[in-house]
Amino acid sequence: MISACVRRVVLLSVLALGAAGCGWVPPRASDGTLALPPSAVVDAAHAARILALDPERVTDADVKNILRRGPTPRIMLLHGGIYPVHLSMTSFGNFLVGMGYPEDKIRQPRSGDWSHSPYEDAERLAGIAAWYYERDGMTPMLIGHSQGGMQAVKVLHVFAGAYAADVRVWDPLTDFALDRTTIRDPATGRQRPVVGLALDYVSVIGAGGAAFLLPNQWTLLDKLHTIPDTVNDFTGYTIAVDFWAWTLPGAELRFKAVGDRARVRNVPLPGTINHVLAPVTAEFAADPAARAWIEAYSPRTPPGPMPASAGANLLWAADVWWSIKKHWALEAQQSLRAGPAAVRSAGARTVE
């Protein structure tokens, strides 16, 4: 059963890579060193269009004609821990690009990888997220699958100071920690510590269960389902029958906020979703029926039965994409409202 799942992951991911992003080359500056693409300049007219968006009703046209031309936060994908399940998250990265998200805001700038390993140190991931925030003026979105979902929650606890009083900023271009534990906050222009930073959106699917048997996850035994005030919106997706995450109907563990800031959603998913294949979604972006269903989706008013051609993964893909569009708009609007001085202090986008 598992070997068949792995074969399907490999097949679908290879097909997705063939359709999008095979020729990826990490961006470089004129001197040949790695560098992120230059920041966009947003004029007053386009800034007004971004500010006029309703974050909960972002259309496909809004993505293509408005959001893609403005401030765009980084997405940090975190894949599961059993090889080659990372290809499932590669498929999801291609889905996001197919739906209109800029590829260079998902792939890691040094390696070109679509996702981070759950075996990367959580303090390193937090330091990278802080580096992106300092540069872009927008906090990254974290989306984790399986053990990668556990690591995403661990990053939130790192920001909450549960593992260390100070966390060093980490440069993803050189892959080295910097000799500082503070960043210049683009919202205020003042120095602030990495610890205490709050992300805007984080979601996880299939987190927990068998991965607790691994020593690197033991520290999460009492933390996984408690979400600290280092995220504004958190969504936990639970598959009804998931032997990897140890969830069964009536016995599912719910995520809960432990402070006053975090808004936590618990979203149950059908037991027909396979834990290993849950993020395999690339084909939905090119399927007219699936794409139309995704575009019509809202958590408050689902658009009726899913197309017969799509699997149960479609529900997760639609819900996550709805949240990404929402927080893309919110972060872009917040960045623009911060004003030119604050944005320039972070080396990010300017508004004329």
XYZ file of C-alpha atoms in Angstrom:
352
model
C 0.000 0.000 0.000
C 2.714 2.443 0.988
C 4.861 1.588 -2.022
C 1.914 2.305 -4.313
C 1.414 5.655 -2.556
C 5.077 6.523 -2.988
C 4.953 5.619 -6.676
C 1.988 7.923 -7.182
C 3.726 10.755 -5.324
C 6.780 10.376 -7.541
C 4.749 10.168 -10.750
C 2.514 13.136 -10.042
C 5.367 15.250 -8.772
C 7.543 14.526 -11.805
C 4.657 15.454 -14.075
C 4.102 18.653 -12.099
C 7.769 19.555 -12.308
C 7.700 18.924 -16.036
C 4.872 21.444 -16.362
C 6.302 24.138 -14.100
C 9.668 25.219 -12.814
C 12.106 22.643 -14.228
C 14.473 25.370 -15.357
C 14.704 27.102 -11.999
C 17.939 28.996 -11.472
C 18.588 30.613 -8.076
C 18.662 34.418 -8.550
C 22.070 36.099 -8.556
C 23.317 39.647 -8.329
C 25.581 41.226 -10.974
C 28.678 40.059 -9.084
C 27.491 36.438 -9.245
C 26.461 36.116 -5.597
C 23.053 34.807 -4.623
C 20.434 37.526 -4.299
C 16.690 37.853 -4.032
C 14.859 39.572 -6.910
C 14.716 43.370 -6.593
C 11.766 44.767 -4.701
C 8.808 45.973 -6.724
C 7.853 49.617 -6.863
C 4.123 50.158 -6.384
C 2.666 53.430 -7.619
C -0.173 55.214 -5.860
C -2.852 54.017 -8.279
C -1.957 50.367 -7.884
C -1.550 50.732 -4.122
C -5.139 52.004 -4.041
C -6.293 48.860 -5.877
C -4.547 46.634 -3.335
C -5.978 48.575 -0.406
C -9.488 48.291 -1.889
C -9.408 44.478 -1.941
C -11.682 42.503 0.377
C -9.232 39.908 1.771
C -11.986 37.313 2.150
C -13.170 37.680 -1.454
C -10.031 37.659 -3.570
C -10.771 36.488 -7.114
C -8.529 34.876 -9.715
C -8.456 38.209 -11.554
C -7.413 39.980 -8.334
C -4.485 37.572 -7.990
C -3.315 38.009 -11.582
C -3.892 41.733 -12.014
C -3.464 43.200 -8.527
C -1.741 41.044 -5.911
C 1.037 39.683 -8.136
C 2.116 43.244 -8.945
C 2.414 44.298 -5.321
C 4.049 43.263 -2.038
C 4.081 39.471 -1.714
C 5.018 37.585 1.454
C 7.282 34.565 1.420
C 5.704 31.105 1.745
C 7.802 28.558 3.622
C 6.630 25.008 2.923
C 7.690 22.237 5.325
C 7.460 18.672 4.060
C 7.088 15.379 5.901
C 9.992 13.302 7.069
C 9.886 9.983 5.179
C 11.629 9.918 1.790
C 10.299 10.693 -0.835
C 7.227 12.310 0.732
C 8.816 15.723 0.108
C 7.610 15.297 -3.479
C 4.041 15.680 -2.203
C 4.903 19.198 -1.075
C 6.663 19.820 -4.384
C 3.308 19.079 -6.002
C 1.622 21.596 -3.697
C 4.232 24.222 -4.554
C 3.442 23.717 -8.221
C -0.272 24.010 -7.405
C 0.332 27.406 -5.802
C 2.307 28.608 -8.816
C -0.422 27.319 -11.122
C -2.970 29.324 -9.124
C -0.887 32.483 -9.525
C 1.546 32.691 -6.597
C 5.041 33.887 -7.625
C 7.427 30.933 -7.788
C 10.363 32.944 -6.457
C 8.362 33.609 -3.288
C 8.106 29.891 -2.563
C 11.383 28.280 -3.625
C 14.351 28.615 -1.316
C 16.686 31.212 -2.834
C 19.909 29.277 -2.280
C 18.967 25.734 -3.320
C 15.793 26.211 -5.307
C 14.091 23.596 -3.111
C 10.335 23.878 -2.815
C 10.178 23.001 0.870
C 12.144 22.759 4.090
C 12.940 19.485 5.839
C 11.381 18.797 9.247
C 14.884 17.849 10.389
C 16.132 21.413 9.986
C 16.617 23.116 13.328
C 13.503 25.065 14.351
C 15.630 27.989 15.575
C 17.237 28.164 12.118
C 13.789 28.250 10.491
C 12.670 30.988 12.887
C 15.829 32.971 12.113
C 15.153 32.653 8.374
C 11.553 33.772 8.829
C 12.763 36.831 10.766
C 15.274 37.614 7.974
C 12.486 37.531 5.381
C 10.301 39.780 7.527
C 13.091 42.313 7.955
C 13.710 42.402 4.209
C 10.147 42.176 2.850
C 8.136 43.994 5.487
C 5.775 40.994 5.647
C 6.018 37.866 7.775
C 6.271 34.553 5.900
C 3.412 32.064 5.808
C 4.295 28.586 7.098
C 2.495 25.531 5.697
C 3.505 22.139 7.065
C 2.614 18.553 6.191
C 2.956 15.640 8.606
C 6.230 16.012 10.543
C 6.713 19.325 8.718
C 3.511 20.489 10.389
C 4.986 19.612 13.751
C 8.064 21.640 12.882
C 5.893 24.628 11.942
C 4.302 24.535 15.396
C 7.750 24.204 16.957
C 8.811 27.398 15.147
C 5.890 29.196 16.797
C 7.096 28.003 20.188
C 10.636 29.136 19.320
C 9.244 32.618 18.663
C 7.433 32.363 22.006
C 10.763 31.808 23.789
C 10.022 28.214 24.795
C 13.434 26.929 23.655
C 15.829 29.864 24.023
C 15.764 33.451 25.262
C 17.546 34.641 22.106
C 17.433 33.373 18.517
C 19.928 34.440 15.879
C 18.863 35.859 12.525
C 19.664 33.391 9.731
C 20.549 34.501 6.195
C 18.966 32.050 3.663
C 21.250 33.290 0.860
C 24.483 32.285 2.604
C 22.861 29.684 4.904
C 24.735 31.101 7.884
C 23.527 32.580 11.129
C 24.214 36.288 11.535
C 25.919 37.690 14.608
C 22.752 39.259 15.942
C 19.487 38.244 17.582
C 17.528 41.362 16.601
C 16.077 42.750 13.384
C 15.026 46.205 12.304
C 11.250 45.955 12.470
C 9.891 47.295 9.151
C 6.659 48.347 10.845
C 8.401 50.691 13.291
C 11.956 51.145 11.999
C 13.269 50.130 15.448
C 15.339 47.168 16.545
C 13.421 44.255 18.053
C 14.381 40.700 19.069
C 13.590 37.679 16.923
C 11.906 36.107 19.943
C 8.419 37.549 20.219
C 7.872 37.874 16.468
C 4.346 36.862 15.413
C 3.595 35.415 11.983
C 0.345 36.185 10.191
C -0.681 32.722 8.936
C 0.402 29.153 9.669
C -1.353 25.894 8.781
C -0.578 22.208 9.299
C -2.050 18.930 8.063
C -1.544 15.471 9.520
C 0.735 16.639 12.319
C 1.574 14.353 15.224
C 1.126 10.653 15.789
C 3.934 8.314 14.807
C 6.435 11.164 14.478
C 6.392 11.501 18.280
C 8.463 8.311 18.344
C 11.370 10.292 16.875
C 13.699 11.997 19.398
C 13.684 15.314 17.501
C 9.947 15.681 18.217
C 9.855 14.682 21.878
C 9.904 18.304 23.031
C 6.552 18.808 21.290
C 4.700 16.186 23.315
C 3.129 18.880 25.501
C 3.185 21.655 22.894
C 1.914 20.427 19.525
C -1.748 21.216 20.053
C -1.207 24.429 22.038
C -0.745 27.436 19.782
C 1.039 30.434 21.340
C 0.488 34.116 20.561
C 3.189 34.118 17.880
C 0.717 33.721 15.022
C -2.406 35.665 14.114
C -4.283 32.905 12.235
C -3.577 29.187 12.616
C -5.410 26.350 10.884
C -5.010 22.719 11.882
C -6.286 20.130 9.397
C -7.100 16.670 10.734
C -7.824 13.686 8.477
C -10.664 11.653 9.978
C -8.859 8.325 9.611
C -5.117 8.886 9.706
C -2.992 6.048 11.059
C 0.187 8.100 10.637
C -1.122 10.988 12.748
C -3.078 8.650 15.039
C -6.464 10.243 14.450
C -9.760 8.370 14.307
C -13.384 9.590 14.338
C -14.272 10.827 17.807
C -10.676 10.681 19.023
C -9.125 13.588 17.168
C -6.952 16.058 19.042
C -7.859 19.697 18.558
C -5.478 22.629 18.356
C -6.207 25.422 20.794
C -4.899 28.898 21.485
C -3.129 29.439 24.804
C -3.204 33.235 24.727
C -5.323 36.111 23.504
C -3.849 36.752 20.066
C -3.923 33.558 18.009
C -7.126 32.704 16.154
C -7.235 28.925 15.756
C -9.369 26.986 13.268
C -9.734 23.214 13.419
C -10.801 21.813 10.048
C -11.793 18.132 9.766
C -11.012 16.422 6.453
C -12.512 13.249 4.967
C -10.955 9.940 5.914
C -10.602 9.165 2.201
C -7.593 11.507 2.048
C -4.330 9.584 2.151
C -1.900 11.017 4.706
C 1.150 10.622 2.446
C -0.572 12.046 -0.640
C -2.545 14.855 1.004
C -0.526 17.726 -0.567
C -0.523 16.181 -4.067
C -2.561 18.908 -5.736
C -0.643 20.209 -8.773
C -3.163 18.844 -11.247
C -6.018 20.898 -9.766
C -4.634 24.191 -11.105
C -4.881 22.892 -14.682
C -8.263 21.138 -14.278
C -11.027 23.620 -15.276
C -13.687 21.977 -13.088
C -11.428 21.683 -10.040
C -10.136 25.204 -10.491
C -13.646 26.637 -10.770
C -14.600 24.859 -7.537
C -11.519 26.238 -5.796
C -12.228 29.771 -7.033
C -15.809 29.562 -5.723
C -14.742 28.163 -2.359
C -15.191 29.951 0.958
C -15.054 28.310 4.403
C -18.421 29.892 5.193
C -20.147 28.877 1.951
C -18.594 25.804 0.279
C -19.633 25.662 -3.395
C -21.463 22.324 -3.321
C -20.307 18.862 -4.422
C -16.720 18.553 -5.615
C -16.124 17.658 -9.266
C -16.134 13.926 -9.921
C -12.690 14.204 -11.514
C -11.097 15.503 -8.298
C -10.124 13.645 -5.168
C -10.817 14.597 -1.560
C -7.490 16.510 -1.511
C -9.369 19.255 -3.342
C -11.068 20.398 -0.127
C -7.721 20.951 1.620
C -6.228 22.676 -1.431
C -9.211 25.024 -1.717
C -9.232 25.933 1.970
C -5.494 26.591 2.116
C -5.548 28.623 -1.110
C -8.447 30.721 0.250
C -6.383 31.456 3.383
C -3.245 32.230 1.392
C -5.108 34.755 -0.771
C -6.641 36.315 2.321
C -3.334 36.758 4.118
C -1.525 37.803 0.947
C -3.985 40.679 0.684
C -3.824 41.496 4.399
C -0.022 41.505 4.479
C 0.207 43.594 1.302
C -2.268 46.111 2.690
C -0.437 46.320 6.001
C 2.876 46.786 4.202
C 1.474 49.637 2.125
C -0.181 51.328 5.103
C 3.135 51.239 6.987
C 4.327 53.972 4.633
C 7.472 54.519 2.576
C 9.792 55.257 5.490
C 9.056 52.041 7.340
C 9.233 49.955 4.178
C 12.536 51.504 3.051
C 14.027 50.831 6.464
C 13.594 47.116 5.722
C 14.942 47.341 2.203
C 11.555 46.310 0.878
C 8.967 47.809 -1.443
C 8.293 51.505 -1.750
C 5.017 53.235 -2.454
C 5.107 56.415 -4.496
